[in-house]
XYZ file of C-alpha atoms in Angstrom:
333
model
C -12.987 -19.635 27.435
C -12.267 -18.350 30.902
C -9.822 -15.173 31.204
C -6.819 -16.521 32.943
C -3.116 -15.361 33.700
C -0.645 -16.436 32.028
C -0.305 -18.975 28.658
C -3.001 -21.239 27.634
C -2.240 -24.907 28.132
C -1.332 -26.923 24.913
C -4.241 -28.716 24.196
C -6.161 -25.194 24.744
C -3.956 -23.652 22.019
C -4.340 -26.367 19.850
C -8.403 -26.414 20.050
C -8.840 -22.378 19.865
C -6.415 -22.445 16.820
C -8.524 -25.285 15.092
C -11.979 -23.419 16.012
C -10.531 -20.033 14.687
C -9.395 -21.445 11.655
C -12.420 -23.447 10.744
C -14.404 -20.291 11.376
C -12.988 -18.190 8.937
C -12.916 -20.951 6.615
C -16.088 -21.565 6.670
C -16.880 -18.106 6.867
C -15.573 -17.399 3.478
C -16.835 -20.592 1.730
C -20.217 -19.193 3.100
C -19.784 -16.135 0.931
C -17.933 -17.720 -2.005
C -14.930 -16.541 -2.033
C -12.301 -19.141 -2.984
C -9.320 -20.290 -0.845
C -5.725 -19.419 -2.463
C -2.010 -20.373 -1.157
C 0.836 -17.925 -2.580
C 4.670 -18.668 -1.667
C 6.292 -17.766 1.454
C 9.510 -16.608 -0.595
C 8.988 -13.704 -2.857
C 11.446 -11.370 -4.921
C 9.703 -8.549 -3.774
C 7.604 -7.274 -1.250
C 5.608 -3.967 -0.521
C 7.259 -1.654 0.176
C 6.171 0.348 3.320
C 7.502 2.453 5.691
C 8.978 0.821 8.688
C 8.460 -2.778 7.786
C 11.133 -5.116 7.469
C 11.099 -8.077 5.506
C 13.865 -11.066 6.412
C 15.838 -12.208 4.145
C 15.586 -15.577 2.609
C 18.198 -15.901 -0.536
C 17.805 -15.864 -3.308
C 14.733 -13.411 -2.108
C 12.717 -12.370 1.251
C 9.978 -13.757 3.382
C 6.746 -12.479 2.188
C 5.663 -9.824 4.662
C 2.038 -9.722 3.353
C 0.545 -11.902 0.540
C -0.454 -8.696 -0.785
C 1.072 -8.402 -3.789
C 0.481 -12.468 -5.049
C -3.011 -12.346 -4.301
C -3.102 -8.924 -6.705
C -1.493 -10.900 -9.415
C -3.705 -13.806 -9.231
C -6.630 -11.385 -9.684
C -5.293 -10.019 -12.765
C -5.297 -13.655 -13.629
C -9.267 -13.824 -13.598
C -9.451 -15.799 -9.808
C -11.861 -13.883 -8.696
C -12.917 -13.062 -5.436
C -10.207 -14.758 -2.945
C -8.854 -15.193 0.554
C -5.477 -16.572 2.352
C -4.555 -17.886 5.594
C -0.743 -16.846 5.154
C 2.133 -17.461 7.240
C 4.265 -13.783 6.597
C 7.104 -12.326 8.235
C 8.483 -8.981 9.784
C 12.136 -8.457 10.859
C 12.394 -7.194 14.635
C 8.546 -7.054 15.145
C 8.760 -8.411 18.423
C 6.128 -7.705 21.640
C 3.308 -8.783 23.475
C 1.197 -7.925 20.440
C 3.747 -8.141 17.892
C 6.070 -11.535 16.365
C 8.502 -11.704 13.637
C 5.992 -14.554 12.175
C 2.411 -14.511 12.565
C -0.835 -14.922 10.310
C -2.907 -12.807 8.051
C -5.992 -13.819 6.625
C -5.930 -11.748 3.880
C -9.181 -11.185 1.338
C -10.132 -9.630 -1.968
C -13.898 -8.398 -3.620
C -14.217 -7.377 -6.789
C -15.944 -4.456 -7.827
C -16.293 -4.002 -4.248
C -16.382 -0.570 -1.568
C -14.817 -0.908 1.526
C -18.499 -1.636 3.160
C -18.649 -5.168 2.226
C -14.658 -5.441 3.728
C -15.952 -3.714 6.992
C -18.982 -5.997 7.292
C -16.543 -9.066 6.842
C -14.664 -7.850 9.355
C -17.207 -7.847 11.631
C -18.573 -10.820 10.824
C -15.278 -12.935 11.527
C -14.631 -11.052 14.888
C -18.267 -12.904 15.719
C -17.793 -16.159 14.526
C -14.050 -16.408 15.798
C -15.174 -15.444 19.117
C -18.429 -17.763 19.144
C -16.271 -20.895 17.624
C -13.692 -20.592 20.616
C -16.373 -20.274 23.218
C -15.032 -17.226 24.118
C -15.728 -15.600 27.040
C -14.227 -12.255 25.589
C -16.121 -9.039 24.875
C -17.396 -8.850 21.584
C -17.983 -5.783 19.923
C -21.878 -5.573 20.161
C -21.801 -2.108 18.389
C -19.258 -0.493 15.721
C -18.702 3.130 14.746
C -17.533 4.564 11.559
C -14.912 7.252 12.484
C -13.576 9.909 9.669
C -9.793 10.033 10.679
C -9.717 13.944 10.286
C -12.830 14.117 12.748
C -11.311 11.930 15.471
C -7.734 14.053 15.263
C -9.744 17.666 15.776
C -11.983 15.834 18.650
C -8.830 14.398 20.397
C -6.017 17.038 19.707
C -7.980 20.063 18.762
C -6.227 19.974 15.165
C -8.289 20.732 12.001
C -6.783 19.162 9.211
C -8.020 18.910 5.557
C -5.737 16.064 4.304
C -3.683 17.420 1.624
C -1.145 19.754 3.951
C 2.405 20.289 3.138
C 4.732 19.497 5.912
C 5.012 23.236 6.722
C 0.905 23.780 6.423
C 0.747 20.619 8.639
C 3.070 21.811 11.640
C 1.217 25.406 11.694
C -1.434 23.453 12.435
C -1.078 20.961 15.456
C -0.668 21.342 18.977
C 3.384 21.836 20.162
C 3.466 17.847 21.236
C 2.372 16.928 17.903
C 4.395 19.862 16.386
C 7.883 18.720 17.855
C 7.700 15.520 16.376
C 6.853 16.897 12.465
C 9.526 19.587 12.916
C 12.118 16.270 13.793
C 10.920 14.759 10.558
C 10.829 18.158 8.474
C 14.499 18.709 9.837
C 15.668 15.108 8.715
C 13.862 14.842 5.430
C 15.403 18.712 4.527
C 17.327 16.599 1.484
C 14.445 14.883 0.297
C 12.342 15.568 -2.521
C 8.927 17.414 -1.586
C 6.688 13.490 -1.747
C 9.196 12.265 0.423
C 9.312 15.214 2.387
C 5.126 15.123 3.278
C 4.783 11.512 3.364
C 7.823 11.781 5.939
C 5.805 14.753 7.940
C 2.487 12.404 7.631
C 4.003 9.586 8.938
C 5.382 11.007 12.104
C 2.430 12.817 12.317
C 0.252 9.858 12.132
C 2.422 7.946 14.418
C 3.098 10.878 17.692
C -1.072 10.867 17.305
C -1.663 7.542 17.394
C 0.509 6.894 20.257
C -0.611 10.436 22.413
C -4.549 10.420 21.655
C -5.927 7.972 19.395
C -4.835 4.924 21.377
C -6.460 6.447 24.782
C -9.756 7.305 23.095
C -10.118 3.937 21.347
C -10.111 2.203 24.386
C -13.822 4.340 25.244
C -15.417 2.054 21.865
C -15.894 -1.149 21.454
C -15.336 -1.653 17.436
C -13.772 1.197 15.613
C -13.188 1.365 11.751
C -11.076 4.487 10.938
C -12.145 5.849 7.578
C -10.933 9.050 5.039
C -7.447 8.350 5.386
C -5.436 11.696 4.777
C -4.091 11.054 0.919
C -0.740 11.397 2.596
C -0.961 7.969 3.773
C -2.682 5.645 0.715
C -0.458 3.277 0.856
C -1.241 1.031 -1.740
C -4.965 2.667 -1.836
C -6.677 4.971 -4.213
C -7.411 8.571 -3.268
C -11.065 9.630 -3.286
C -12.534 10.384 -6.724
C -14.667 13.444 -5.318
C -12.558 14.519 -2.352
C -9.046 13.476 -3.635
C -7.163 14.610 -0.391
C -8.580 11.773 0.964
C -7.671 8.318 0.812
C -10.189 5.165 0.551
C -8.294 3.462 3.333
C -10.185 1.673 6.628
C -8.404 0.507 9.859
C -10.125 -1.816 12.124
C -9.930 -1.986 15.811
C -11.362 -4.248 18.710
C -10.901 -3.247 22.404
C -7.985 -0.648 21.309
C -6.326 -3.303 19.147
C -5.523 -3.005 15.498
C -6.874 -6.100 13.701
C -6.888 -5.424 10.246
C -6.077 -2.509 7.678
C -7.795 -2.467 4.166
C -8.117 -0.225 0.428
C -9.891 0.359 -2.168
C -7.589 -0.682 -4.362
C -5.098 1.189 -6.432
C -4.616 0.077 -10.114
C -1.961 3.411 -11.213
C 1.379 1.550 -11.506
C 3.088 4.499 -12.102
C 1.031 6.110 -8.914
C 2.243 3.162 -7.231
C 5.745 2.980 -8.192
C 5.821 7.248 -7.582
C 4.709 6.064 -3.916
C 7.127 3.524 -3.619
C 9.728 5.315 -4.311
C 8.442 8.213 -1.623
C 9.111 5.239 0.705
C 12.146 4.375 -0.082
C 13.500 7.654 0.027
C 11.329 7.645 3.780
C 13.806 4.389 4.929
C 17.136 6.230 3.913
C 16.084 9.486 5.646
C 15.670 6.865 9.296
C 18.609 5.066 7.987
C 17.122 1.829 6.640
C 18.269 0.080 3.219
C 15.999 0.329 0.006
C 13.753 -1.986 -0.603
C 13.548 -3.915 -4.211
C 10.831 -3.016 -6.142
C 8.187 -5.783 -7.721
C 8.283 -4.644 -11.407
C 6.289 -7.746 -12.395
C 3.534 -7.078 -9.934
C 3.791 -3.099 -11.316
C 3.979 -4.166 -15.111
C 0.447 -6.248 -14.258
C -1.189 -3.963 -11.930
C -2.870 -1.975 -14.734
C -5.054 -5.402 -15.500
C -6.055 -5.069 -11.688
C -9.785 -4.806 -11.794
C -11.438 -3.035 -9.861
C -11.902 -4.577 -6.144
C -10.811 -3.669 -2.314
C -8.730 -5.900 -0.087
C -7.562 -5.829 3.431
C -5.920 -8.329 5.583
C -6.722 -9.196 9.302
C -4.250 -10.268 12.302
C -5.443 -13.725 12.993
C -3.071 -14.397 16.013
C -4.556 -10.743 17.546
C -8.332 -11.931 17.183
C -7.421 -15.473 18.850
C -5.717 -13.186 21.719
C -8.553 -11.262 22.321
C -11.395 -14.025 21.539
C -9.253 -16.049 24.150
C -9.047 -13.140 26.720
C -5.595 -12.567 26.975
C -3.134 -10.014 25.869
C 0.261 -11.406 25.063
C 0.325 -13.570 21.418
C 2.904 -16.186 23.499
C -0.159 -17.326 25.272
C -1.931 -18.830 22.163
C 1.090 -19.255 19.915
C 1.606 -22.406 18.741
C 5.418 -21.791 18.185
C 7.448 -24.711 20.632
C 8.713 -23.067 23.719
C 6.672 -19.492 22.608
C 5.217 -18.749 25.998
């Protein structure tokens, strides 16, 4: 498909969306995974940092099918996949949308190696079922998240700092925005506190040096999350300041974000909470916690998930960079 300005015409939208979708399909049949559809509506949803879910009474658009598709394996479904319709209040950009789709997948007994390979493997066949004229990624690097911060700021971190061990170490631009955190979060218990320094840490970096040097590789999967910054992942079993937690980038584009699972719901609901206390420290409400997704995480077994951006990859495999230009939404673009 020939790189052109502006939107895609209708019928174009129509055909990459029906390619894309029947690749991944038929991706995952290939590999036996099984197809699942979880509601839209939830009670509860993940609860992350600075995303938003909408409200949708009695309960909230499902942000991620995350915590469904966790149940379901509990539930003996085995390995599984989505194509889910989820939901972000005030995500809004050329790369962003307050609705959009995840394909979101689950192994069992699984590393994130198989996840990564996936990954790879659907960035080919989207782009070869839209006869894109993109750039796939012919080659992909592993990158250890500590390595790429010393290479690109100078900063060598181990994983585990405090907030006050991790502003003694970084560079002043880097150090300014910590010290805002450290100064807000003074009221918050120590968690809080270093997942608050982490996070605006991990954000400030992003935006000053790991952004510019992505755009030097072709396919990227950050690996060795600081612990800091699990998420919903588990923390290395031989080098526990580390967490077994993979981001995936094409071109300099996030497309997907995956974890070795975590099956600890009290680990869960201790980082949870270290969230919530993050959204009152910036001023946003609580979130509700899932306590029948934490009462059955403990019959998790053991797998690794992560979930893709399906409206990204159809940007990219159709060589454009606004989502308007492939959405199918009426009047989007």
């Amino acid at each position: 498909m020939a790189a052109e300005l502006g939107g895609l015409a209708w019928p174009a939208r129509v055909q990459i969306w029906d390619a894309a979708l029947a690749a991944v399909r038929g991706y995952f049949r290939d590999q036996g995974l099984r197809e699942v559809s979880t509601p839209v509506r939830v009670p509860a949803v993940a609860v992350e940092p600075f995303i938003d879910p909408i409200a949708a009474p009695p309960g909230l658009l499902a942000t991620s099918p995350e915590l469904a598709m966790k149940r379901l394996l509990v539930r003996g479904s085995g390995p599984i996949f989505q194509i889910a319709h989820v939901f972000r209040r005030a995500e809004i950009g050329e790369r962003h949308s307050e609705e959009f789709h995840l394909v979101e997948w689950y192994r069992l007994g699984a590393d994130l190696d198989p996840l990564l390979a996936d990954v790879e493997a659907l960035v080919d066949r989207v782009f070869a079922a839209t006869g894109s004229n993109g750039h796939v990624p012919k080659t992909w690097q592993r990158a250890r998240f500590l390595e790429v911060v010393t290479a690109t700021c100078g900063a060598a971190l181990r994983g585990d700092e405090d907030p006050g061990q991790l502003l003694a170490a970084l560079p002043p631009a880097l150090a300014d925005e910590v010290a805002r955190a450290a100064d807000m979060s003074a009221d918050a218990e120590p968690r809080a506190r270093t997942l608050l320094a982490w996070t605006a840490f991990f954000t400030a970096w992003s935006d000053m040096f790991f952004e510019p040097w992505l755009k030097g590789h072709e396919g990227t999967h950050l690996v060795d999350f600081p612990a800091p910054l699990a998420a919903l992942a588990i923390t290395d079993p031989v080098r526990p300041w580390l967490a077994r937690r993979a981001e995936c980038h094409v071109g300099g584009l996030e497309i997907a974000n995956g974890y070795v699972e975590l099956r600890d719901a009290d680990e869960q609901r201790r980082r949870f909470a270290a969230v919530n206390e993050l959204r009152r420290v910036h001023g946003a409400p609580a979130l509700p916690i899932d306590e029948d997704f934490l009462a059955e995480l403990p019959g998790l077994p053991p797998c690794a998930g992560i979930a893709l951006g399906l409206d990204r990859l159809i940007t990219l495999a159709a060589c454009r960079t606004r989502l308007a230009d492939v959405s199918l939404a009426l009047g989007g673009g």
